[in-house]
CSV table of N, CA and C in Angstrom, one decimal:
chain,number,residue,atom,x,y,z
Q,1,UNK,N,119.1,18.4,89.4
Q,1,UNK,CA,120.0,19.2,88.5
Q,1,UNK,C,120.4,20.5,89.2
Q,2,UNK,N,121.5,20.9,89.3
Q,2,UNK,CA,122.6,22.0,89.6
Q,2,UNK,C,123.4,22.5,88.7
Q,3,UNK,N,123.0,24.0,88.7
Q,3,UNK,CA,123.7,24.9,87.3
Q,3,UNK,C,125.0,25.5,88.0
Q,4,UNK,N,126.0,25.9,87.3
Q,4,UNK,CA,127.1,26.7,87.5
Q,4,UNK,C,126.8,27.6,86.2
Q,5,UNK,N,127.5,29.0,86.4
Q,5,UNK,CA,127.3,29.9,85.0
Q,5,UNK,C,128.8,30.1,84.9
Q,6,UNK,N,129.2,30.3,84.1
Q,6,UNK,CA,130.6,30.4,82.9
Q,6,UNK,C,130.6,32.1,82.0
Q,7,UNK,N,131.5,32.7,83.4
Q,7,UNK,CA,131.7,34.0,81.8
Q,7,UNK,C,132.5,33.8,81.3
Q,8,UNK,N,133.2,33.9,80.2
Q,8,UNK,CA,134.8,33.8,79.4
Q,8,UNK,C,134.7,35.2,79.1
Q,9,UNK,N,136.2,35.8,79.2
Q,9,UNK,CA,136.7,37.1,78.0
Q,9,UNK,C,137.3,36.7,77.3
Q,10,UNK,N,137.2,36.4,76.0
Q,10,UNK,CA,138.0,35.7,74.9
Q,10,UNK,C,139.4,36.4,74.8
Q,11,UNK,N,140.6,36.6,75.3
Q,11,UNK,CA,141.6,37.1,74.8
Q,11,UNK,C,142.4,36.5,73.7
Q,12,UNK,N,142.0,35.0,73.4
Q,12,UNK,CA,143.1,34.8,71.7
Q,12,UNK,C,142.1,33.8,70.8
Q,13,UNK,N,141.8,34.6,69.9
Q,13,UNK,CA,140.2,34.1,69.0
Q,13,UNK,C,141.1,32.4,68.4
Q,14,UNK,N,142.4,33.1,68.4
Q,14,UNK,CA,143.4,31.7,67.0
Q,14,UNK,C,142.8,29.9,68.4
Q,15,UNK,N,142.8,30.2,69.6
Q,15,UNK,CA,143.2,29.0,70.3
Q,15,UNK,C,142.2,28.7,70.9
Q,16,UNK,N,140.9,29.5,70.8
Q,16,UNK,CA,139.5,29.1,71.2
Q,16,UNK,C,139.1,28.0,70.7
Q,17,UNK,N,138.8,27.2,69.7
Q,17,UNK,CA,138.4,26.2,69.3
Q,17,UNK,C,138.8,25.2,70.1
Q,18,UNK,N,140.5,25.0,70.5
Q,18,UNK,CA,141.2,24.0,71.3
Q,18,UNK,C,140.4,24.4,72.2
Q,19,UNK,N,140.4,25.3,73.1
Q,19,UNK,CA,139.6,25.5,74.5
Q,19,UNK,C,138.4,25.1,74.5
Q,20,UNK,N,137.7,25.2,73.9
Q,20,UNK,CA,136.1,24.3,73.6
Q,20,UNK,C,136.3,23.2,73.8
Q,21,UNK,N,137.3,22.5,72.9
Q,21,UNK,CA,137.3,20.9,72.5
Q,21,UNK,C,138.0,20.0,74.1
Q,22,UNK,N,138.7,20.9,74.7
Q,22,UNK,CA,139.3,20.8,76.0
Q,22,UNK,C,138.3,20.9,77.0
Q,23,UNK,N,137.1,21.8,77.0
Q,23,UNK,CA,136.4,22.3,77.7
Q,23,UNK,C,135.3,21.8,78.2
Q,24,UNK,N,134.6,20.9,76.7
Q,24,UNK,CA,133.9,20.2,76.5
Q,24,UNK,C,134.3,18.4,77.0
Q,25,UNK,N,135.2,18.5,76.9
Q,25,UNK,CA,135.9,17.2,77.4
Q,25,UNK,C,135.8,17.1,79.1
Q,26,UNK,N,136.3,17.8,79.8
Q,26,UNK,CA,136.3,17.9,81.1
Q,26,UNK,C,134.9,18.6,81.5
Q,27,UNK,N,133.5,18.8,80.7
Q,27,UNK,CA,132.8,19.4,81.5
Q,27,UNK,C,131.9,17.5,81.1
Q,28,UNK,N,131.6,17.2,80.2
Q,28,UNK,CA,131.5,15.9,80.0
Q,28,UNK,C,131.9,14.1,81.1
Q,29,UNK,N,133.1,15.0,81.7
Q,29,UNK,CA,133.9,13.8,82.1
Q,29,UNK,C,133.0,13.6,83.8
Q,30,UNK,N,132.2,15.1,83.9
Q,30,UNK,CA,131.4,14.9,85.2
Q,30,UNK,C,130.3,15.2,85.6
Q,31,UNK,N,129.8,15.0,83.4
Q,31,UNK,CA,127.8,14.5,83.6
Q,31,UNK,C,127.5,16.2,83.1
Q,32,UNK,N,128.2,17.0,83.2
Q,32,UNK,CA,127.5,18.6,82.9
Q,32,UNK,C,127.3,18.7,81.0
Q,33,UNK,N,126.9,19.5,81.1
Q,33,UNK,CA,126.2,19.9,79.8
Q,33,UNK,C,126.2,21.4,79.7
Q,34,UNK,N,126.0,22.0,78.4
Q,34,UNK,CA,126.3,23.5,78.1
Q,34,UNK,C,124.9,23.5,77.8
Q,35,UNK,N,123.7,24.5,78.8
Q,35,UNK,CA,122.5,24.6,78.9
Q,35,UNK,C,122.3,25.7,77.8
Q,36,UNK,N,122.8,26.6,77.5
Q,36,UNK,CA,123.2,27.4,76.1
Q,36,UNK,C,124.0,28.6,76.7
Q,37,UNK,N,125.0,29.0,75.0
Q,37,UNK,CA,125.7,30.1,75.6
Q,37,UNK,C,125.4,31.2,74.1
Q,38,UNK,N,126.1,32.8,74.4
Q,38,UNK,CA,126.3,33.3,73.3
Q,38,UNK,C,127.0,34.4,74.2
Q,39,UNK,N,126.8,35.6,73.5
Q,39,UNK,CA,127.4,37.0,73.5
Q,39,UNK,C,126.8,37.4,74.9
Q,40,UNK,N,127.4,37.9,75.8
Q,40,UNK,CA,126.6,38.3,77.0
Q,40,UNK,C,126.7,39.9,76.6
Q,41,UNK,N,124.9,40.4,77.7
Q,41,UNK,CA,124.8,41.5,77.4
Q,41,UNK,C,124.7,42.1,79.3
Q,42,UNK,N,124.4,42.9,79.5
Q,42,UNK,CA,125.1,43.3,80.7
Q,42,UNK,C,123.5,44.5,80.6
Q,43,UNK,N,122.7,43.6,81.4
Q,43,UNK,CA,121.3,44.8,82.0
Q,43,UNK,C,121.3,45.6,83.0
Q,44,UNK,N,122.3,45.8,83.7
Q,44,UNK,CA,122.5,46.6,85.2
Q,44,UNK,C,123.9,46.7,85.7
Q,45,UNK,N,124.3,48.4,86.0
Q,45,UNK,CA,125.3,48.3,86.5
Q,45,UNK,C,126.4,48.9,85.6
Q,46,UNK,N,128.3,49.1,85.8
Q,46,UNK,CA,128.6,49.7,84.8
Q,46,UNK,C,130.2,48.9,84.6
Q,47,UNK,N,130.2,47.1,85.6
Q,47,UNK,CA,131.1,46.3,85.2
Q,47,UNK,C,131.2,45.9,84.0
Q,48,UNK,N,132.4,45.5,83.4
Q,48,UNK,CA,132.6,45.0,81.9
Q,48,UNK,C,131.8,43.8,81.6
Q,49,UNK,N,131.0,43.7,80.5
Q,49,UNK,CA,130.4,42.5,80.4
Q,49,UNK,C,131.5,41.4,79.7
Q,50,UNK,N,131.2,40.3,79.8
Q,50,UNK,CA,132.1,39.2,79.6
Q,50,UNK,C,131.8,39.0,78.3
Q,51,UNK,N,132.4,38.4,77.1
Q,51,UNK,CA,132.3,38.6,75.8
Q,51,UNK,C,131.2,36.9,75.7
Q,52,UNK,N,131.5,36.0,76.3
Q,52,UNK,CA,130.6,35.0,76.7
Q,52,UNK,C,130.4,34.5,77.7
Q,53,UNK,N,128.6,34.3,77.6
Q,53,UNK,CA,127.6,33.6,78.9
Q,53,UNK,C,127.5,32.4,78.7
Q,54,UNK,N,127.7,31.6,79.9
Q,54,UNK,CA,126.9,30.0,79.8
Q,54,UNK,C,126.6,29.9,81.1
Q,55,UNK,N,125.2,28.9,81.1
Q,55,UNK,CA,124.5,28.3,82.0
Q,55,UNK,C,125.3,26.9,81.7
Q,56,UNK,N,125.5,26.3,82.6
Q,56,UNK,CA,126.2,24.9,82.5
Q,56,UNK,C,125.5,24.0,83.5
Q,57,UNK,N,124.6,22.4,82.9
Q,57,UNK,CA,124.1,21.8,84.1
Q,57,UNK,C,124.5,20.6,84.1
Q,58,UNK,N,125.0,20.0,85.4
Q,58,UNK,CA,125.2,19.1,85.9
Q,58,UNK,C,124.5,18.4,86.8
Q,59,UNK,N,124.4,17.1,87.0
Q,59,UNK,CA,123.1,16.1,87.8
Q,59,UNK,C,123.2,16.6,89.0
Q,60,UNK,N,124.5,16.7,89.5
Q,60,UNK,CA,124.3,16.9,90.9
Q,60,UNK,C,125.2,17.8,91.8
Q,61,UNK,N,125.6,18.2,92.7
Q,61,UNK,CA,126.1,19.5,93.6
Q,61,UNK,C,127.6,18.9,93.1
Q,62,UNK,N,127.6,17.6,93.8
Q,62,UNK,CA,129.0,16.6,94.0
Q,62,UNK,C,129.5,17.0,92.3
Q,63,UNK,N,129.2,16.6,91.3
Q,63,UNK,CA,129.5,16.8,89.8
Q,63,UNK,C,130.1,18.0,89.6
Q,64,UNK,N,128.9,19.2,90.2
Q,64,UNK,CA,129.7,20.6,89.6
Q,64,UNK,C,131.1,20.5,90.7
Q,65,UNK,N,130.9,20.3,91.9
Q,65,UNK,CA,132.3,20.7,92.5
Q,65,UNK,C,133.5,19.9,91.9
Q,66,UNK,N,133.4,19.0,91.5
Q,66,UNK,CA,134.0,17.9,90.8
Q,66,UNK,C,134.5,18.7,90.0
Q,67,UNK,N,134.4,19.2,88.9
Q,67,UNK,CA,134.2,19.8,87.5
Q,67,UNK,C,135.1,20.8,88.1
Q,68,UNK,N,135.0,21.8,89.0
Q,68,UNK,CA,135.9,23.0,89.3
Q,68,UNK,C,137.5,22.6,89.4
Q,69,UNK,N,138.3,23.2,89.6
Q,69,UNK,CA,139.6,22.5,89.3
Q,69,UNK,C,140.1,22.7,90.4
């Protein structure tokens, strides 16, 4: 197993649902999985926190690079 992590900054709340359903399709199409996400909080430092975190795991190295676009 090999994780990639996912920040999003949500800029249009109306078209996030399509982005999921899109997102979820093509993270599926190469074996990954959404290890869990929610509200990211930001413990160090004084960069903008990203409005969401995910851990994303896929079987293997080849899958996540697959998965990148």
């Amino acid at each position: 197993m090999i994780y990639a992590f996912a920040q999003l900054s949500i800029r249009d709340r109306d078209t996030l649902g399509a982005y999921r359903a899109k997102a979820a399709e093509a993270l599926a199409r190469h074996g990954g999985t959404v290890v869990a996400a929610g509200p990211a909080t930001l413990l160090e430092g004084d960069a903008p926190a990203p409005d969401t975190a995910a851990p994303l795991g896929f079987p293997h190295r080849a899958a996540a690079l697959a998965w990148i676009p």
